[in-house]
CSV table of C-alpha atoms in Angstrom, one decimal:
chain,number,residue,atom,x,y,z
N,1,MET,CA,7.2,29.1,-0.4
N,2,ARG,CA,4.4,28.2,-2.6
N,3,ILE,CA,1.1,28.1,-1.0
N,4,LYS,CA,-1.7,26.4,-2.9
N,5,PRO,CA,-4.2,29.3,-3.5
N,6,GLY,CA,-7.3,28.9,-1.2
N,7,SER,CA,-5.3,27.1,1.5
N,8,GLU,CA,-3.4,30.2,3.1
N,9,GLY,CA,-5.6,30.2,6.2
N,10,ARG,CA,-5.4,26.5,6.8
N,11,VAL,CA,-1.7,26.6,6.5
N,12,ALA,CA,-1.5,29.5,8.8
N,13,ASN,CA,-3.8,27.8,11.4
N,14,HIS,CA,-1.8,24.6,11.4
N,15,ARG,CA,2.0,25.4,10.6
N,16,GLY,CA,2.6,29.2,11.4
N,17,ASP,CA,2.2,31.8,8.7
N,18,PRO,CA,4.7,31.3,5.8
N,19,GLN,CA,5.7,35.1,5.8
N,20,HIS,CA,6.2,35.8,9.6
N,21,ASP,CA,7.5,32.3,10.4
N,22,ARG,CA,9.8,32.1,7.3
N,23,ASP,CA,12.9,31.2,9.4
N,24,GLN,CA,11.1,28.3,11.2
N,25,PHE,CA,9.8,27.0,8.0
N,26,TYR,CA,13.3,26.7,6.5
N,27,ALA,CA,14.7,25.4,9.5
N,28,ARG,CA,12.2,22.3,9.4
N,29,SER,CA,12.3,22.0,5.8
N,30,PRO,CA,14.1,19.2,4.2
N,31,LEU,CA,16.6,21.3,2.5
N,32,ALA,CA,18.0,22.7,5.6
N,33,GLN,CA,18.3,18.9,7.2
N,34,ALA,CA,20.2,17.8,4.1
N,35,ALA,CA,23.7,17.7,5.6
N,36,ARG,CA,22.3,15.4,8.3
N,37,LEU,CA,21.7,12.4,5.7
N,38,THR,CA,24.9,10.6,5.7
N,39,GLN,CA,24.0,6.9,4.8
N,40,PRO,CA,23.1,5.5,1.5
N,41,LEU,CA,20.0,7.3,0.3
N,42,LEU,CA,17.7,6.0,-2.3
N,43,LEU,CA,15.1,8.7,-3.5
N,44,GLY,CA,12.2,7.9,-5.8
N,45,HIS,CA,9.7,10.5,-7.3
N,46,GLY,CA,6.6,10.5,-9.2
N,47,GLY,CA,6.7,13.1,-12.2
N,48,LEU,CA,3.0,13.8,-11.9
N,49,ASP,CA,3.1,14.4,-8.0
N,50,GLN,CA,1.0,17.4,-7.5
N,51,ARG,CA,2.0,17.9,-3.8
N,52,VAL,CA,5.9,17.8,-4.2
N,53,PRO,CA,6.5,18.8,-7.7
N,54,SER,CA,9.6,17.0,-9.3
N,55,ALA,CA,11.6,20.4,-9.4
N,56,GLN,CA,11.2,20.4,-5.6
N,57,GLY,CA,12.5,16.8,-5.3
N,58,GLU,CA,15.6,17.9,-7.6
N,59,LEU,CA,16.4,20.7,-5.3
N,60,PHE,CA,16.2,18.1,-2.3
N,61,HIS,CA,18.5,15.8,-4.4
N,62,ASP,CA,21.0,18.4,-5.2
N,63,ALA,CA,21.0,19.7,-1.7
N,64,VAL,CA,21.8,16.2,-0.4
N,65,THR,CA,24.4,15.3,-2.8
N,66,ARG,CA,26.5,18.3,-1.9
N,67,TYR,CA,27.3,16.3,1.4
N,68,ASN,CA,26.4,12.7,0.6
N,69,LYS,CA,27.8,11.2,-2.7
N,70,ASP,CA,25.8,7.7,-2.3
N,71,VAL,CA,22.7,9.1,-3.3
N,72,GLU,CA,20.5,7.6,-6.3
N,73,TRP,CA,17.6,9.6,-7.9
N,74,ILE,CA,14.9,7.8,-9.8
N,75,LEU,CA,12.1,9.7,-11.3
N,76,TYR,CA,9.0,7.6,-12.5
N,77,PRO,CA,7.4,10.3,-15.3
N,78,ASP,CA,4.0,8.6,-15.0
N,79,GLU,CA,3.6,8.2,-11.3
N,80,THR,CA,1.8,10.6,-8.8
N,81,GLN,CA,2.6,10.8,-5.0
N,82,ARG,CA,0.8,7.5,-4.4
N,83,TRP,CA,2.8,5.2,-6.9
N,84,LEU,CA,-0.3,3.3,-8.5
N,85,GLY,CA,2.1,1.5,-11.1
N,86,GLU,CA,2.8,-2.0,-9.8
N,87,GLU,CA,5.7,-2.3,-12.2
N,88,ASP,CA,7.4,1.1,-10.8
N,89,ASP,CA,6.5,-0.1,-7.3
N,90,PHE,CA,8.3,-3.6,-7.7
N,91,ASP,CA,11.3,-1.8,-9.8
N,92,PHE,CA,11.9,0.7,-6.9
N,93,TRP,CA,11.5,-1.7,-4.0
N,94,PRO,CA,12.6,-5.3,-4.3
N,95,CYS,CA,15.2,-4.5,-7.4
N,96,ARG,CA,16.7,-1.2,-6.1
N,97,ALA,CA,16.2,-0.5,-2.4
N,98,LEU,CA,17.1,-4.0,-1.2
N,99,SER,CA,19.9,-4.7,-3.7
N,100,ARG,CA,21.8,-1.5,-2.4
N,101,GLY,CA,21.6,-3.1,1.1
N,102,THR,CA,19.5,-0.1,2.3
N,103,SER,CA,17.2,-0.3,5.2
N,104,CYS,CA,13.4,-0.9,4.7
N,105,GLY,CA,12.6,2.7,4.9
N,106,ALA,CA,13.3,5.4,2.2
N,107,LEU,CA,12.1,8.8,1.5
N,108,VAL,CA,9.5,8.8,-1.4
N,109,SER,CA,8.0,12.4,-2.1
N,110,GLY,CA,8.6,13.3,1.5
N,111,VAL,CA,7.0,10.0,3.2
N,112,ALA,CA,8.8,7.0,4.5
N,113,ARG,CA,7.6,3.8,2.9
N,114,CYS,CA,8.4,0.4,3.9
N,115,ALA,CA,9.4,-2.2,1.4
N,116,HIS,CA,7.0,-5.3,0.7
N,117,ALA,CA,7.1,-8.6,-1.1
N,118,ARG,CA,5.9,-9.0,-4.5
N,119,PRO,CA,2.6,-10.9,-4.6
N,120,ALA,CA,2.5,-14.6,-5.8
N,121,GLN,CA,2.1,-15.0,-9.3
N,122,SER,CA,-0.9,-16.9,-10.3
């Protein structure tokens, strides 16, 4: 597990020690839970996300697709974790998530988000 330099103490105080509690960390990781995701899954990821690098998102995608063949991965290369680009936001939610018949929530950089309606054009 990679820990941001200078945050080791904070991680250990709140979540346990990454070296000592390695098995506990893995058991709770998305990779260890991948086999449980059996319904259609739409994954969107920002290529500039500094908290969850794209390589980690791709590892999760690869782990899920071992058990679930109905997975779509979309990488928005110019987005961060917060998805500030309105065009990408509207591409992901109404056009992709809702057209797939998925439920309102989806995993985006490890955070469940809810679809929203496009604002009225003026």
